[in-house]
């Protein structure tokens, strides 16, 4: 089963993916988390990606698609978070899934006003070790700067500064928003209002996944 979470940066894709992966046993494939880990480890892939990530630009399609292709196995149950982000990547994904005898079951678009996305990004903090997501305004870690889950350091992402967050939103509008029309035309898209509390968003997402499971 393949579910894609689409949505502006800050719309809660990471938070919801972590919840849904735990609940349904999906493998959570978050391309942003993978790039941050590769950059932190200084790998060849991390070195290729780091300037793009730091500046809020998209890593070239060929690099991302090849990376994802290496992580998808036939028969797997995947929740894709942050991929695909361009039409070219969506076509690349269709090819990867076809090769694995699979296809996209459901795409959910998390919708959110731009100013709320900026507010969420600039108040977001993440664990450098396990990628758990916090928010200094609404859901801070119990001990400031320390991850509740693994004790790792909780920090602000470099690309969550206001200037870079605004740039990322523009990239989203230009390159990722067209995917909404693409998947709507394929009749696999559902919209979810992500401006609501996380528990309510999770309930809506769970209902969509349950329906997709029942339809298989
Ligand atoms: P995210 O954690 O999803 O907000 O991603 C952080 C950054 O990683 C993005 O701003 C891009 O630089 C890079 N990135 C993540 N996923 C992709 C993707 N599918 N295509 C291109 N770049 C990506």
mmCIF file of C-alpha atoms and ligand atoms in Angstrom:
data_model
loop_
_atom_site.group_PDB
_atom_site.id
_atom_site.type_symbol
_atom_site.label_atom_id
_atom_site.label_comp_id
_atom_site.label_asym_id
_atom_site.label_seq_id
_atom_site.Cartn_x
_atom_site.Cartn_y
_atom_site.Cartn_z
ATOM 1 C CA UNK A 1 0.000 0.000 0.000
ATOM 2 C CA UNK A 2 1.317 3.404 -0.983
ATOM 3 C CA UNK A 3 0.053 6.634 0.563
ATOM 4 C CA UNK A 4 1.478 10.062 -0.260
ATOM 5 C CA UNK A 5 1.159 13.081 2.022
ATOM 6 C CA UNK A 6 1.285 16.311 0.052
ATOM 7 C CA UNK A 7 1.203 19.764 1.575
ATOM 8 C CA UNK A 8 3.108 22.966 2.082
ATOM 9 C CA UNK A 9 6.156 22.908 4.333
ATOM 10 C CA UNK A 10 4.784 23.366 7.845
ATOM 11 C CA UNK A 11 1.452 21.686 7.099
ATOM 12 C CA UNK A 12 2.228 18.809 9.474
ATOM 13 C CA UNK A 13 3.291 16.069 7.049
ATOM 14 C CA UNK A 14 6.109 14.922 9.334
ATOM 15 C CA UNK A 15 4.046 14.912 12.520
ATOM 16 C CA UNK A 16 1.142 13.092 10.907
ATOM 17 C CA UNK A 17 3.402 10.622 9.109
ATOM 18 C CA UNK A 18 5.054 9.635 12.366
ATOM 19 C CA UNK A 19 1.642 9.051 13.955
ATOM 20 C CA UNK A 20 0.239 7.115 10.992
ATOM 21 C CA UNK A 21 3.374 5.034 10.478
ATOM 22 C CA UNK A 22 3.139 3.873 14.102
ATOM 23 C CA UNK A 23 -0.595 3.222 13.857
ATOM 24 C CA UNK A 24 -0.710 1.368 10.519
ATOM 25 C CA UNK A 25 2.793 -0.079 10.275
ATOM 26 C CA UNK A 26 3.836 1.973 7.267
ATOM 27 C CA UNK A 27 7.473 2.486 6.441
ATOM 28 C CA UNK A 28 7.793 6.265 6.718
ATOM 29 C CA UNK A 29 9.865 7.573 3.826
ATOM 30 C CA UNK A 30 10.633 11.251 4.461
ATOM 31 C CA UNK A 31 13.065 12.555 1.856
ATOM 32 C CA UNK A 32 13.823 15.699 3.900
ATOM 33 C CA UNK A 33 14.750 13.577 6.954
ATOM 34 C CA UNK A 34 16.950 11.365 4.761
ATOM 35 C CA UNK A 35 18.766 14.389 3.319
ATOM 36 C CA UNK A 36 19.296 15.916 6.779
ATOM 37 C CA UNK A 37 20.751 12.613 8.047
ATOM 38 C CA UNK A 38 23.019 12.256 4.983
ATOM 39 C CA UNK A 39 24.198 15.871 5.373
ATOM 40 C CA UNK A 40 24.903 15.357 9.099
ATOM 41 C CA UNK A 41 26.952 12.238 8.263
ATOM 42 C CA UNK A 42 28.800 14.039 5.453
ATOM 43 C CA UNK A 43 28.080 11.304 2.891
ATOM 44 C CA UNK A 44 28.509 11.847 -0.872
ATOM 45 C CA UNK A 45 24.731 12.213 -1.217
ATOM 46 C CA UNK A 46 24.665 14.675 1.686
ATOM 47 C CA UNK A 47 27.370 16.756 0.048
ATOM 48 C CA UNK A 48 25.403 16.879 -3.202
ATOM 49 C CA UNK A 49 22.204 17.908 -1.385
ATOM 50 C CA UNK A 50 23.420 20.309 1.267
ATOM 51 C CA UNK A 51 23.432 23.629 -0.582
ATOM 52 C CA UNK A 52 19.950 23.014 -1.964
ATOM 53 C CA UNK A 53 18.516 22.044 1.427
ATOM 54 C CA UNK A 54 20.179 24.934 3.269
ATOM 55 C CA UNK A 55 18.824 27.452 0.774
ATOM 56 C CA UNK A 56 15.280 26.070 0.608
ATOM 57 C CA UNK A 57 15.666 24.872 -2.976
ATOM 58 C CA UNK A 58 14.694 21.469 -4.296
ATOM 59 C CA UNK A 59 17.391 18.860 -4.736
ATOM 60 C CA UNK A 60 17.474 17.901 -8.462
ATOM 61 C CA UNK A 61 14.800 15.384 -9.448
ATOM 62 C CA UNK A 62 17.225 12.726 -10.701
ATOM 63 C CA UNK A 63 19.082 12.607 -7.360
ATOM 64 C CA UNK A 64 15.889 12.363 -5.280
ATOM 65 C CA UNK A 65 14.171 9.843 -7.517
ATOM 66 C CA UNK A 66 17.210 7.556 -7.594
ATOM 67 C CA UNK A 67 17.457 7.752 -3.806
ATOM 68 C CA UNK A 68 13.783 6.805 -3.368
ATOM 69 C CA UNK A 69 14.059 4.017 -5.953
ATOM 70 C CA UNK A 70 16.752 2.442 -3.786
ATOM 71 C CA UNK A 71 14.427 2.385 -0.778
ATOM 72 C CA UNK A 72 11.193 0.962 -2.207
ATOM 73 C CA UNK A 73 10.784 -2.792 -2.137
ATOM 74 C CA UNK A 74 8.051 -4.813 -3.815
ATOM 75 C CA UNK A 75 5.146 -5.559 -1.481
ATOM 76 C CA UNK A 76 6.108 -2.818 0.978
ATOM 77 C CA UNK A 77 3.718 -0.501 2.764
ATOM 78 C CA UNK A 78 4.979 3.049 2.383
ATOM 79 C CA UNK A 79 3.943 6.457 3.610
ATOM 80 C CA UNK A 80 5.704 9.015 1.427
ATOM 81 C CA UNK A 81 6.339 12.346 3.123
ATOM 82 C CA UNK A 82 7.912 15.100 1.026
ATOM 83 C CA UNK A 83 8.158 12.993 -2.142
ATOM 84 C CA UNK A 84 7.154 13.461 -4.904
ATOM 85 C CA UNK A 85 7.526 17.234 -4.994
ATOM 86 C CA UNK A 86 7.534 17.872 -8.761
ATOM 87 C CA UNK A 87 5.655 16.420 -11.709
ATOM 88 C CA UNK A 88 8.900 14.864 -12.905
ATOM 89 C CA UNK A 89 9.249 13.073 -9.540
ATOM 90 C CA UNK A 90 5.610 11.941 -9.715
ATOM 91 C CA UNK A 91 6.285 10.332 -13.086
ATOM 92 C CA UNK A 92 9.506 8.835 -11.681
ATOM 93 C CA UNK A 93 7.553 7.392 -8.750
ATOM 94 C CA UNK A 94 4.945 5.863 -11.059
ATOM 95 C CA UNK A 95 7.791 4.081 -12.886
ATOM 96 C CA UNK A 96 9.388 2.868 -9.647
ATOM 97 C CA UNK A 97 6.058 1.531 -8.363
ATOM 98 C CA UNK A 98 5.216 -0.121 -11.668
ATOM 99 C CA UNK A 99 8.537 -1.946 -11.446
ATOM 100 C CA UNK A 100 7.573 -3.092 -7.954
ATOM 101 C CA UNK A 101 4.129 -4.267 -9.139
ATOM 102 C CA UNK A 102 2.395 -1.494 -7.235
ATOM 103 C CA UNK A 103 0.760 1.916 -7.640
ATOM 104 C CA UNK A 104 -0.318 4.888 -5.554
ATOM 105 C CA UNK A 105 -3.360 4.026 -3.413
ATOM 106 C CA UNK A 106 -4.122 7.452 -1.977
ATOM 107 C CA UNK A 107 -2.711 10.970 -1.972
ATOM 108 C CA UNK A 108 -3.736 13.333 0.789
ATOM 109 C CA UNK A 109 -3.224 17.059 0.462
ATOM 110 C CA UNK A 110 -2.876 18.845 3.808
ATOM 111 C CA UNK A 111 -4.184 22.371 3.235
ATOM 112 C CA UNK A 112 -3.136 25.359 5.328
ATOM 113 C CA UNK A 113 -3.095 29.185 4.904
ATOM 114 C CA UNK A 114 0.401 30.469 4.052
ATOM 115 C CA UNK A 115 0.799 32.652 7.148
ATOM 116 C CA UNK A 116 -0.048 29.704 9.413
ATOM 117 C CA UNK A 117 2.523 27.574 7.553
ATOM 118 C CA UNK A 118 5.165 30.273 8.198
ATOM 119 C CA UNK A 119 4.184 30.510 11.876
ATOM 120 C CA UNK A 120 4.462 26.735 12.259
ATOM 121 C CA UNK A 121 7.781 26.465 10.438
ATOM 122 C CA UNK A 122 9.457 29.248 12.389
ATOM 123 C CA UNK A 123 8.296 27.805 15.749
ATOM 124 C CA UNK A 124 9.128 24.208 14.795
ATOM 125 C CA UNK A 125 11.994 22.334 16.435
ATOM 126 C CA UNK A 126 13.259 18.855 15.521
ATOM 127 C CA UNK A 127 15.326 16.181 17.196
ATOM 128 C CA UNK A 128 18.656 15.929 15.410
ATOM 129 C CA UNK A 129 18.871 12.278 16.355
ATOM 130 C CA UNK A 130 15.413 10.725 15.717
ATOM 131 C CA UNK A 131 13.648 13.496 13.722
ATOM 132 C CA UNK A 132 10.796 13.814 16.265
ATOM 133 C CA UNK A 133 8.956 17.099 15.651
ATOM 134 C CA UNK A 134 8.170 19.715 18.343
ATOM 135 C CA UNK A 135 6.784 23.249 18.359
ATOM 136 C CA UNK A 136 7.907 25.828 20.905
ATOM 137 C CA UNK A 137 4.419 27.386 20.983
ATOM 138 C CA UNK A 138 2.146 24.353 21.003
ATOM 139 C CA UNK A 139 4.100 21.174 21.796
ATOM 140 C CA UNK A 140 7.557 21.832 23.283
ATOM 141 C CA UNK A 141 9.699 18.955 24.614
ATOM 142 C CA UNK A 142 9.326 18.407 28.381
ATOM 143 C CA UNK A 143 12.906 19.570 28.943
ATOM 144 C CA UNK A 144 13.945 22.452 26.698
ATOM 145 C CA UNK A 145 16.303 21.312 23.954
ATOM 146 C CA UNK A 146 16.053 17.588 24.837
ATOM 147 C CA UNK A 147 14.009 15.042 22.875
ATOM 148 C CA UNK A 148 11.271 13.314 24.932
ATOM 149 C CA UNK A 149 11.647 10.164 22.830
ATOM 150 C CA UNK A 150 15.392 9.581 22.586
ATOM 151 C CA UNK A 151 17.142 12.273 24.666
ATOM 152 C CA UNK A 152 18.779 13.714 21.520
ATOM 153 C CA UNK A 153 19.299 17.447 20.926
ATOM 154 C CA UNK A 154 16.190 19.368 19.812
ATOM 155 C CA UNK A 155 17.123 22.227 17.486
ATOM 156 C CA UNK A 156 15.710 24.615 14.900
ATOM 157 C CA UNK A 157 16.289 23.567 11.293
ATOM 158 C CA UNK A 158 18.475 26.014 9.413
ATOM 159 C CA UNK A 159 15.872 26.208 6.637
ATOM 160 C CA UNK A 160 13.082 27.092 9.119
ATOM 161 C CA UNK A 161 14.337 30.679 9.395
ATOM 162 C CA UNK A 162 11.587 33.037 8.221
ATOM 163 C CA UNK A 163 13.351 34.065 4.995
ATOM 164 C CA UNK A 164 14.048 30.479 3.921
ATOM 165 C CA UNK A 165 10.604 29.297 5.031
ATOM 166 C CA UNK A 166 9.028 31.928 2.729
ATOM 167 C CA UNK A 167 11.249 30.785 -0.115
ATOM 168 C CA UNK A 168 10.228 27.149 0.455
ATOM 169 C CA UNK A 169 6.558 28.125 0.352
ATOM 170 C CA UNK A 170 7.114 29.776 -3.030
ATOM 171 C CA UNK A 171 8.864 26.651 -4.296
ATOM 172 C CA UNK A 172 5.885 24.635 -3.049
ATOM 173 C CA UNK A 173 3.388 26.867 -4.892
ATOM 174 C CA UNK A 174 5.390 26.727 -8.130
ATOM 175 C CA UNK A 175 6.539 23.108 -8.266
ATOM 176 C CA UNK A 176 4.530 20.961 -5.854
ATOM 177 C CA UNK A 177 1.056 22.514 -6.040
ATOM 178 C CA UNK A 178 0.686 21.228 -9.664
ATOM 179 C CA UNK A 179 0.797 17.685 -8.232
ATOM 180 C CA UNK A 180 -2.579 18.304 -6.627
ATOM 181 C CA UNK A 181 -4.191 18.654 -10.068
ATOM 182 C CA UNK A 182 -2.172 15.681 -11.356
ATOM 183 C CA UNK A 183 -3.374 13.302 -8.629
ATOM 184 C CA UNK A 184 -6.897 14.754 -8.617
ATOM 185 C CA UNK A 185 -7.147 13.852 -12.309
ATOM 186 C CA UNK A 186 -6.052 10.313 -11.370
ATOM 187 C CA UNK A 187 -8.908 10.270 -8.812
ATOM 188 C CA UNK A 188 -6.687 9.343 -5.894
ATOM 189 C CA UNK A 189 -6.620 12.710 -4.100
ATOM 190 C CA UNK A 190 -8.303 13.739 -0.842
ATOM 191 C CA UNK A 191 -7.991 17.163 0.824
ATOM 192 C CA UNK A 192 -7.660 17.543 4.581
ATOM 193 C CA UNK A 193 -7.844 20.843 6.454
ATOM 194 C CA UNK A 194 -4.519 20.917 8.328
ATOM 195 C CA UNK A 195 -5.232 24.135 10.240
ATOM 196 C CA UNK A 196 -7.080 22.064 12.897
ATOM 197 C CA UNK A 197 -5.458 20.464 15.964
ATOM 198 C CA UNK A 198 -3.166 17.513 15.162
ATOM 199 C CA UNK A 199 -5.533 14.940 16.732
ATOM 200 C CA UNK A 200 -8.402 16.047 14.480
ATOM 201 C CA UNK A 201 -6.175 15.977 11.405
ATOM 202 C CA UNK A 202 -5.049 12.475 12.377
ATOM 203 C CA UNK A 203 -8.673 11.324 12.684
ATOM 204 C CA UNK A 204 -9.424 12.593 9.157
ATOM 205 C CA UNK A 205 -6.301 10.949 7.756
ATOM 206 C CA UNK A 206 -7.086 7.658 9.482
ATOM 207 C CA UNK A 207 -10.581 7.629 7.958
ATOM 208 C CA UNK A 208 -9.086 8.136 4.482
ATOM 209 C CA UNK A 209 -6.516 5.364 4.982
ATOM 210 C CA UNK A 210 -9.154 2.990 6.380
ATOM 211 C CA UNK A 211 -11.312 3.629 3.293
ATOM 212 C CA UNK A 212 -8.325 3.084 0.977
ATOM 213 C CA UNK A 213 -7.521 -0.185 2.765
ATOM 214 C CA UNK A 214 -11.125 -1.352 2.448
ATOM 215 C CA UNK A 215 -11.095 -0.532 -1.289
ATOM 216 C CA UNK A 216 -8.058 -2.738 -2.020
HETATM 217 P P1 LIG B 1 11.324 18.770 4.140
HETATM 218 O O1 LIG B 1 11.884 18.203 5.386
HETATM 219 O O2 LIG B 1 10.360 17.831 3.456
HETATM 220 O O3 LIG B 1 10.727 20.146 4.330
HETATM 221 O O4 LIG B 1 12.548 18.924 3.114
HETATM 222 C C1 LIG B 1 13.650 19.756 3.426
HETATM 223 C C2 LIG B 1 14.465 20.022 2.185
HETATM 224 O O5 LIG B 1 14.964 18.795 1.648
HETATM 225 C C3 LIG B 1 13.699 20.662 1.025
HETATM 226 O O6 LIG B 1 13.577 22.080 1.145
HETATM 227 C C4 LIG B 1 14.589 20.254 -0.142
HETATM 228 O O7 LIG B 1 15.775 21.011 -0.177
HETATM 229 C C5 LIG B 1 14.983 18.833 0.231
HETATM 230 N N1 LIG B 1 13.975 17.853 -0.268
HETATM 231 C C6 LIG B 1 13.208 17.019 0.473
HETATM 232 N N2 LIG B 1 12.436 16.260 -0.302
HETATM 233 C C7 LIG B 1 12.700 16.633 -1.578
HETATM 234 C C8 LIG B 1 12.183 16.228 -2.836
HETATM 235 N N3 LIG B 1 11.241 15.292 -2.958
HETATM 236 N N4 LIG B 1 12.697 16.838 -3.947
HETATM 237 C C9 LIG B 1 13.652 17.772 -3.854
HETATM 238 N N5 LIG B 1 14.167 18.215 -2.697
HETATM 239 C C10 LIG B 1 13.689 17.646 -1.550
#
